[in-house]
Amino acid sequence: MKLIALGLNHLTAPVSLREQVAFDEDAAGTALRELAHQPGIDEAMILSTCNRTELYVSVTDGAEGVPQEWLNRHHHLTPGKLDEFLYRHDDEAAVRHMFRVATGLDSMVLGEPQILGQVKDAYQQARDANALKTPMERLLQHTFAVAKRVRTDTRIGAHTVSVAFTAVRLAERVFTDLRQACVLLIGAGDTIELAVRHLADKQVRRLIVANRTLESAQELASRHGGYAIGLNDLPQHLAEADIVIASTAARQPVLTRAMVEKAMTTRRRKPMFMVDIAVPRDIEPSVSELDDVYLYGIDDLRQVIDGNLRSRESAAREADAIIDLQVERYMAWRRALTVKNPAMDLRLHAETYRDQVLEKARTMLARGKSPDEALSFLANTLTNKLLHHPSARLREATLSGDHDLLHAAGRLYGLDEKAEASDE
C-alpha cells in the first residue's frame, strides 16, 4: 500500500479556488465514505479547513491517480483545473506532511494550535465512517503524540499570533480605541470564540454574536457580556457594527452586497471594517467595492501576520528535528508490516477483532442499549474471539498428548510464571 497526502492550501491556491473544493461539516461524512469506496483506496481521511483541503489515503499499486480524479469529479471540476495548485506527498513525505500540518508548521500562522483540533475532528470523522484501518489509525495516534511533544518541548506556541488575534489586531489599527467600537461576530466556532476572548480583553463597547443556532450564540455571548442574535436578524443589526468578523460553515455568503449597502446608508457612510475568515466566504467579495467599507479576506491576513514570529521560526527548526526522528520511527513500523512477523500478525489479528467488536458495541449504544450491556458484550465477545483459536489448539494438544505445544503455550502466555508464583 502507498500512503498519499494530496491537497491544496493557502500557499498553493487562492481562496476563490479553495472554497470550491472545501467540504462542509454536514457533507464531509458522506464524501468520505464515497472516497473510501473508490477502486484501489484502502483507507481515507479528509481534512478541510479555511486554509486547506487535503486527502490522506492508502492506495493499491496503480491507483495513485484515483484520489485526484475523485476530487475533481466530486466537486464537478473540469479535469486538470486543479493540476497547478495541488501538491502530492507519498509515503515518508506524506507522514512528514501530516506531522507538520498537525503541529502548525504548515499553517498560515506558524504554530497555531487550532489545526490540531481540526485534525482530530477529521480523524474522528474517518473513524465514524469506518474509513481507517490499522496503518493509518497508528499514523494518526503517532501524529497526536508528535504534536503534543512539539508543543511541550519547543516554543512553537509562544506569543499569540492566531488568525483570530490577527483579525483583532488589524481592527485595532483601523479603530485606535476598540472601547468605542461595536463588534458583530458571525459564527460560534473556535475561531470566533478566540476572537471574542481577544475583543473582551480590549473592552469593546458592545459585542453582538450571530449564529444559525441561536442557543450557541447565546452561550458564547453570555460568557463575555455580549448580545446574541440569529442569522435571520443580521439585516436589523448590521448597521450597528463598526467591526464585523465572520467565520461560519455556510456554503453561501451570509452577508450580501445589498445588505451591506443598506447598512452603510443607515450608518451615513460611517466606516465599517470587515474580516471574512471563512472558506467558502461569508461575505460577498463585491462588498469590498463599496465606499467606506474595508473588507479583508483570509488571504489578506497573511500580509499582516508578521510580528511575534521570529521566536517561533527558531522553534520551528527544533520541531522539524523532532518530526524527522518520529517520521523514521513510524516508517520503520510501517515497513515491518511487509515482513512476515508472527508478533505483528498476532497484533493485527487482535486489532481487527477489536475494531469489529467495538463497532458493534457502539451500534448497541446508538440503538438505546445500556452502557453496562454494551460493555459486557464488548468484554465477553472480545475475550471469546481472541481465545477461540488458541483454546481449540490447546484442546487438540491435550487430547493428542502434544506436551511440547502445551509447554510452549504456557511460556507464550506466561502461565508457567503464574504457576511458579502461586507455588511460592
mmCIF file of N, CA, C and O in Angstrom, residues 331-395:
data_model
loop_
_atom_site.group_PDB
_atom_site.id
_atom_site.type_symbol
_atom_site.label_atom_id
_atom_site.label_comp_id
_atom_site.label_asym_id
_atom_site.label_seq_id
_atom_site.Cartn_x
_atom_site.Cartn_y
_atom_site.Cartn_z
ATOM 1 N N MET A 331 7.810 5.061 9.959
ATOM 2 C CA MET A 331 8.087 4.337 8.718
ATOM 3 C C MET A 331 8.707 2.975 9.013
ATOM 4 O O MET A 331 8.459 2.008 8.287
ATOM 5 N N ALA A 332 9.521 2.881 10.070
ATOM 6 C CA ALA A 332 10.089 1.581 10.458
ATOM 7 C C ALA A 332 8.958 0.626 10.852
ATOM 8 O O ALA A 332 8.974 -0.558 10.490
ATOM 9 N N TRP A 333 7.982 1.147 11.602
ATOM 10 C CA TRP A 333 6.826 0.314 11.969
ATOM 11 C C TRP A 333 6.052 -0.095 10.727
ATOM 12 O O TRP A 333 5.654 -1.250 10.582
ATOM 13 N N ARG A 334 5.880 0.828 9.797
ATOM 14 C CA ARG A 334 5.113 0.528 8.581
ATOM 15 C C ARG A 334 5.841 -0.495 7.715
ATOM 16 O O ARG A 334 5.215 -1.385 7.136
ATOM 17 N N ARG A 335 7.184 -0.364 7.637
ATOM 18 C CA ARG A 335 7.948 -1.334 6.845
ATOM 19 C C ARG A 335 7.837 -2.730 7.449
ATOM 20 O O ARG A 335 7.848 -3.730 6.730
ATOM 21 N N ALA A 336 7.746 -2.779 8.761
ATOM 22 C CA ALA A 336 7.642 -4.081 9.428
ATOM 23 C C ALA A 336 6.362 -4.814 9.044
ATOM 24 O O ALA A 336 6.291 -6.039 9.155
ATOM 25 N N LEU A 337 5.367 -4.070 8.580
ATOM 26 C CA LEU A 337 4.109 -4.704 8.159
ATOM 27 C C LEU A 337 4.313 -5.620 6.963
ATOM 28 O O LEU A 337 3.556 -6.570 6.752
ATOM 29 N N THR A 338 5.333 -5.314 6.151
ATOM 30 C CA THR A 338 5.574 -6.105 4.935
ATOM 31 C C THR A 338 6.463 -7.310 5.211
ATOM 32 O O THR A 338 6.688 -8.124 4.324
ATOM 33 N N VAL A 339 7.002 -7.411 6.424
ATOM 34 C CA VAL A 339 7.865 -8.528 6.802
ATOM 35 C C VAL A 339 7.035 -9.548 7.574
ATOM 36 O O VAL A 339 6.240 -9.193 8.440
ATOM 37 N N LYS A 340 7.215 -10.819 7.245
ATOM 38 C CA LYS A 340 6.460 -11.860 7.938
ATOM 39 C C LYS A 340 6.892 -11.907 9.389
ATOM 40 O O LYS A 340 8.001 -12.341 9.730
ATOM 41 N N ASN A 341 6.040 -11.432 10.263
ATOM 42 C CA ASN A 341 6.369 -11.300 11.676
ATOM 43 C C ASN A 341 5.189 -11.830 12.494
ATOM 44 O O ASN A 341 4.133 -11.207 12.539
ATOM 45 N N PRO A 342 5.341 -12.985 13.145
ATOM 46 C CA PRO A 342 4.219 -13.565 13.894
ATOM 47 C C PRO A 342 3.650 -12.613 14.942
ATOM 48 O O PRO A 342 2.431 -12.546 15.129
ATOM 49 N N ALA A 343 4.532 -11.868 15.611
ATOM 50 C CA ALA A 343 4.044 -10.931 16.632
ATOM 51 C C ALA A 343 3.187 -9.848 15.996
ATOM 52 O O ALA A 343 2.136 -9.458 16.528
ATOM 53 N N MET A 344 3.643 -9.332 14.834
ATOM 54 C CA MET A 344 2.874 -8.306 14.143
ATOM 55 C C MET A 344 1.557 -8.875 13.627
ATOM 56 O O MET A 344 0.500 -8.238 13.725
ATOM 57 N N ASP A 345 1.615 -10.102 13.099
ATOM 58 C CA ASP A 345 0.385 -10.745 12.611
ATOM 59 C C ASP A 345 -0.623 -10.921 13.745
ATOM 60 O O ASP A 345 -1.828 -10.714 13.567
ATOM 61 N N LEU A 346 -0.104 -11.336 14.902
ATOM 62 C CA LEU A 346 -0.988 -11.536 16.049
ATOM 63 C C LEU A 346 -1.645 -10.226 16.464
ATOM 64 O O LEU A 346 -2.850 -10.178 16.748
ATOM 65 N N ARG A 347 -0.848 -9.152 16.500
ATOM 66 C CA ARG A 347 -1.395 -7.851 16.893
ATOM 67 C C ARG A 347 -2.447 -7.380 15.883
ATOM 68 O O ARG A 347 -3.519 -6.885 16.267
ATOM 69 N N LEU A 348 -2.129 -7.490 14.585
ATOM 70 C CA LEU A 348 -3.088 -7.065 13.565
ATOM 71 C C LEU A 348 -4.375 -7.877 13.656
ATOM 72 O O LEU A 348 -5.480 -7.355 13.492
ATOM 73 N N HIS A 349 -4.210 -9.181 13.900
ATOM 74 C CA HIS A 349 -5.357 -10.071 14.054
ATOM 75 C C HIS A 349 -6.225 -9.601 15.224
ATOM 76 O O HIS A 349 -7.455 -9.483 15.105
ATOM 77 N N ALA A 350 -5.583 -9.303 16.368
ATOM 78 C CA ALA A 350 -6.314 -8.868 17.554
ATOM 79 C C ALA A 350 -6.966 -7.503 17.331
ATOM 80 O O ALA A 350 -8.107 -7.275 17.751
ATOM 81 N N GLU A 351 -6.259 -6.599 16.662
ATOM 82 C CA GLU A 351 -6.806 -5.262 16.424
ATOM 83 C C GLU A 351 -8.000 -5.316 15.477
ATOM 84 O O GLU A 351 -8.944 -4.529 15.609
ATOM 85 N N THR A 352 -7.970 -6.238 14.527
ATOM 86 C CA THR A 352 -9.118 -6.399 13.628
ATOM 87 C C THR A 352 -10.349 -6.829 14.408
ATOM 88 O O THR A 352 -11.447 -6.286 14.236
ATOM 89 N N TYR A 353 -10.164 -7.842 15.295
ATOM 90 C CA TYR A 353 -11.266 -8.274 16.157
ATOM 91 C C TYR A 353 -11.755 -7.119 17.019
ATOM 92 O O TYR A 353 -12.958 -6.906 17.194
ATOM 93 N N ARG A 354 -10.797 -6.395 17.600
ATOM 94 C CA ARG A 354 -11.163 -5.271 18.475
ATOM 95 C C ARG A 354 -12.049 -4.268 17.754
ATOM 96 O O ARG A 354 -13.082 -3.825 18.264
ATOM 97 N N ASP A 355 -11.632 -3.876 16.532
ATOM 98 C CA ASP A 355 -12.388 -2.884 15.769
ATOM 99 C C ASP A 355 -13.795 -3.380 15.450
ATOM 100 O O ASP A 355 -14.765 -2.616 15.515
ATOM 101 N N GLN A 356 -13.901 -4.658 15.091
ATOM 102 C CA GLN A 356 -15.214 -5.226 14.757
ATOM 103 C C GLN A 356 -16.151 -5.216 15.967
ATOM 104 O O GLN A 356 -17.314 -4.798 15.869
ATOM 105 N N VAL A 357 -15.634 -5.674 17.101
ATOM 106 C CA VAL A 357 -16.468 -5.761 18.301
ATOM 107 C C VAL A 357 -16.794 -4.370 18.834
ATOM 108 O O VAL A 357 -17.915 -4.109 19.289
ATOM 109 N N LEU A 358 -15.826 -3.455 18.765
ATOM 110 C CA LEU A 358 -16.064 -2.094 19.229
ATOM 111 C C LEU A 358 -17.165 -1.426 18.412
ATOM 112 O O LEU A 358 -18.021 -0.718 18.957
ATOM 113 N N GLU A 359 -17.156 -1.648 17.107
ATOM 114 C CA GLU A 359 -18.180 -1.052 16.254
ATOM 115 C C GLU A 359 -19.562 -1.599 16.606
ATOM 116 O O GLU A 359 -20.552 -0.863 16.635
ATOM 117 N N LYS A 360 -19.644 -2.891 16.897
ATOM 118 C CA LYS A 360 -20.928 -3.486 17.283
ATOM 119 C C LYS A 360 -21.400 -2.922 18.624
ATOM 120 O O LYS A 360 -22.598 -2.686 18.816
ATOM 121 N N ALA A 361 -20.459 -2.707 19.545
ATOM 122 C CA ALA A 361 -20.829 -2.122 20.839
ATOM 123 C C ALA A 361 -21.345 -0.700 20.670
ATOM 124 O O ALA A 361 -22.315 -0.291 21.326
ATOM 125 N N ARG A 362 -20.699 0.066 19.789
ATOM 126 C CA ARG A 362 -21.175 1.424 19.510
ATOM 127 C C ARG A 362 -22.581 1.399 18.918
ATOM 128 O O ARG A 362 -23.424 2.251 19.235
ATOM 129 N N THR A 363 -22.820 0.431 18.038
ATOM 130 C CA THR A 363 -24.148 0.304 17.433
ATOM 131 C C THR A 363 -25.195 -0.002 18.509
ATOM 132 O O THR A 363 -26.313 0.531 18.477
ATOM 133 N N MET A 364 -24.836 -0.847 19.461
ATOM 134 C CA MET A 364 -25.761 -1.158 20.559
ATOM 135 C C MET A 364 -26.118 0.099 21.339
ATOM 136 O O MET A 364 -27.291 0.329 21.667
ATOM 137 N N LEU A 365 -25.117 0.923 21.633
ATOM 138 C CA LEU A 365 -25.373 2.171 22.357
ATOM 139 C C LEU A 365 -26.267 3.098 21.550
ATOM 140 O O LEU A 365 -27.175 3.736 22.093
ATOM 141 N N ALA A 366 -25.997 3.174 20.238
ATOM 142 C CA ALA A 366 -26.794 4.050 19.379
ATOM 143 C C ALA A 366 -28.247 3.591 19.323
ATOM 144 O O ALA A 366 -29.150 4.409 19.114
ATOM 145 N N ARG A 367 -28.473 2.296 19.518
ATOM 146 C CA ARG A 367 -29.838 1.754 19.461
ATOM 147 C C ARG A 367 -30.523 1.754 20.820
ATOM 148 O O ARG A 367 -31.610 1.209 20.974
ATOM 149 N N GLY A 368 -29.857 2.352 21.823
ATOM 150 C CA GLY A 368 -30.511 2.517 23.110
ATOM 151 C C GLY A 368 -30.148 1.513 24.179
ATOM 152 O O GLY A 368 -30.717 1.550 25.284
ATOM 153 N N LYS A 369 -29.204 0.601 23.873
ATOM 154 C CA LYS A 369 -28.781 -0.350 24.897
ATOM 155 C C LYS A 369 -28.019 0.389 25.996
ATOM 156 O O LYS A 369 -27.384 1.419 25.753
ATOM 157 N N SER A 370 -28.038 -0.153 27.198
ATOM 158 C CA SER A 370 -27.363 0.500 28.315
ATOM 159 C C SER A 370 -25.851 0.355 28.165
ATOM 160 O O SER A 370 -25.369 -0.608 27.562
ATOM 161 N N PRO A 371 -25.072 1.301 28.738
ATOM 162 C CA PRO A 371 -23.602 1.182 28.700
ATOM 163 C C PRO A 371 -23.114 -0.127 29.309
ATOM 164 O O PRO A 371 -22.175 -0.741 28.795
ATOM 165 N N ASP A 372 -23.739 -0.581 30.415
ATOM 166 C CA ASP A 372 -23.316 -1.831 31.049
ATOM 167 C C ASP A 372 -23.507 -3.014 30.103
ATOM 168 O O ASP A 372 -22.650 -3.904 30.018
ATOM 169 N N GLU A 373 -24.610 -3.001 29.384
ATOM 170 C CA GLU A 373 -24.890 -4.098 28.455
ATOM 171 C C GLU A 373 -23.891 -4.092 27.297
ATOM 172 O O GLU A 373 -23.391 -5.143 26.878
ATOM 173 N N ALA A 374 -23.590 -2.892 26.786
ATOM 174 C CA ALA A 374 -22.636 -2.781 25.680
ATOM 175 C C ALA A 374 -21.238 -3.188 26.124
ATOM 176 O O ALA A 374 -20.511 -3.877 25.402
ATOM 177 N N LEU A 375 -20.828 -2.749 27.341
ATOM 178 C CA LEU A 375 -19.503 -3.102 27.849
ATOM 179 C C LEU A 375 -19.393 -4.607 28.094
ATOM 180 O O LEU A 375 -18.354 -5.224 27.814
ATOM 181 N N SER A 376 -20.444 -5.197 28.632
ATOM 182 C CA SER A 376 -20.443 -6.642 28.876
ATOM 183 C C SER A 376 -20.314 -7.406 27.561
ATOM 184 O O SER A 376 -19.539 -8.366 27.451
ATOM 185 N N PHE A 377 -21.072 -6.954 26.551
ATOM 186 C CA PHE A 377 -20.974 -7.583 25.235
ATOM 187 C C PHE A 377 -19.559 -7.461 24.688
ATOM 188 O O PHE A 377 -18.971 -8.423 24.181
ATOM 189 N N LEU A 378 -18.976 -6.242 24.789
ATOM 190 C CA LEU A 378 -17.640 -5.998 24.254
ATOM 191 C C LEU A 378 -16.615 -6.902 24.935
ATOM 192 O O LEU A 378 -15.796 -7.556 24.270
ATOM 193 N N ALA A 379 -16.648 -6.957 26.269
ATOM 194 C CA ALA A 379 -15.655 -7.735 27.021
ATOM 195 C C ALA A 379 -15.781 -9.228 26.725
ATOM 196 O O ALA A 379 -14.778 -9.908 26.438
ATOM 197 N N ASN A 380 -17.005 -9.752 26.781
ATOM 198 C CA ASN A 380 -17.202 -11.189 26.582
ATOM 199 C C ASN A 380 -16.907 -11.615 25.143
ATOM 200 O O ASN A 380 -16.240 -12.625 24.907
ATOM 201 N N THR A 381 -17.398 -10.827 24.189
ATOM 202 C CA THR A 381 -17.198 -11.186 22.790
ATOM 203 C C THR A 381 -15.733 -11.104 22.401
ATOM 204 O O THR A 381 -15.201 -11.984 21.713
ATOM 205 N N LEU A 382 -15.052 -10.029 22.849
ATOM 206 C CA LEU A 382 -13.642 -9.879 22.513
ATOM 207 C C LEU A 382 -12.815 -11.007 23.132
ATOM 208 O O LEU A 382 -11.925 -11.571 22.485
ATOM 209 N N THR A 383 -13.114 -11.357 24.381
ATOM 210 C CA THR A 383 -12.399 -12.463 25.033
ATOM 211 C C THR A 383 -12.600 -13.762 24.264
ATOM 212 O O THR A 383 -11.648 -14.510 24.001
ATOM 213 N N ASN A 384 -13.837 -14.049 23.882
ATOM 214 C CA ASN A 384 -14.137 -15.292 23.158
ATOM 215 C C ASN A 384 -13.448 -15.330 21.797
ATOM 216 O O ASN A 384 -12.902 -16.365 21.395
ATOM 217 N N LYS A 385 -13.468 -14.185 21.092
ATOM 218 C CA LYS A 385 -12.852 -14.153 19.771
ATOM 219 C C LYS A 385 -11.337 -14.353 19.860
ATOM 220 O O LYS A 385 -10.746 -15.079 19.067
ATOM 221 N N LEU A 386 -10.713 -13.682 20.821
ATOM 222 C CA LEU A 386 -9.262 -13.754 20.926
ATOM 223 C C LEU A 386 -8.787 -15.130 21.401
ATOM 224 O O LEU A 386 -7.691 -15.573 21.032
ATOM 225 N N LEU A 387 -9.600 -15.823 22.212
ATOM 226 C CA LEU A 387 -9.166 -17.102 22.779
ATOM 227 C C LEU A 387 -9.702 -18.313 22.041
ATOM 228 O O LEU A 387 -9.298 -19.448 22.339
ATOM 229 N N HIS A 388 -10.571 -18.102 21.051
ATOM 230 C CA HIS A 388 -11.209 -19.240 20.392
ATOM 231 C C HIS A 388 -10.190 -20.181 19.737
ATOM 232 O O HIS A 388 -10.130 -21.376 20.044
ATOM 233 N N HIS A 389 -9.358 -19.636 18.843
ATOM 234 C CA HIS A 389 -8.399 -20.487 18.132
ATOM 235 C C HIS A 389 -7.327 -21.063 19.056
ATOM 236 O O HIS A 389 -7.045 -22.275 18.994
ATOM 237 N N PRO A 390 -6.707 -20.257 19.952
ATOM 238 C CA PRO A 390 -5.732 -20.855 20.880
ATOM 239 C C PRO A 390 -6.355 -21.952 21.748
ATOM 240 O O PRO A 390 -5.729 -22.991 21.987
ATOM 241 N N SER A 391 -7.583 -21.743 22.225
ATOM 242 C CA SER A 391 -8.234 -22.742 23.075
ATOM 243 C C SER A 391 -8.474 -24.033 22.310
ATOM 244 O O SER A 391 -8.269 -25.140 22.842
ATOM 245 N N ALA A 392 -8.903 -23.905 21.050
ATOM 246 C CA ALA A 392 -9.157 -25.096 20.236
ATOM 247 C C ALA A 392 -7.859 -25.879 20.017
ATOM 248 O O ALA A 392 -7.844 -27.122 20.111
ATOM 249 N N ARG A 393 -6.761 -25.162 19.743
ATOM 250 C CA ARG A 393 -5.479 -25.839 19.514
ATOM 251 C C ARG A 393 -4.989 -26.520 20.797
ATOM 252 O O ARG A 393 -4.418 -27.618 20.756
ATOM 253 N N LEU A 394 -5.180 -25.887 21.937
ATOM 254 C CA LEU A 394 -4.741 -26.468 23.199
ATOM 255 C C LEU A 394 -5.563 -27.709 23.555
ATOM 256 O O LEU A 394 -5.035 -28.679 24.120
ATOM 257 N N ARG A 395 -6.857 -27.686 23.238
ATOM 258 C CA ARG A 395 -7.667 -28.884 23.466
ATOM 259 C C ARG A 395 -7.160 -30.048 22.626
ATOM 260 O O ARG A 395 -7.055 -31.182 23.099
#
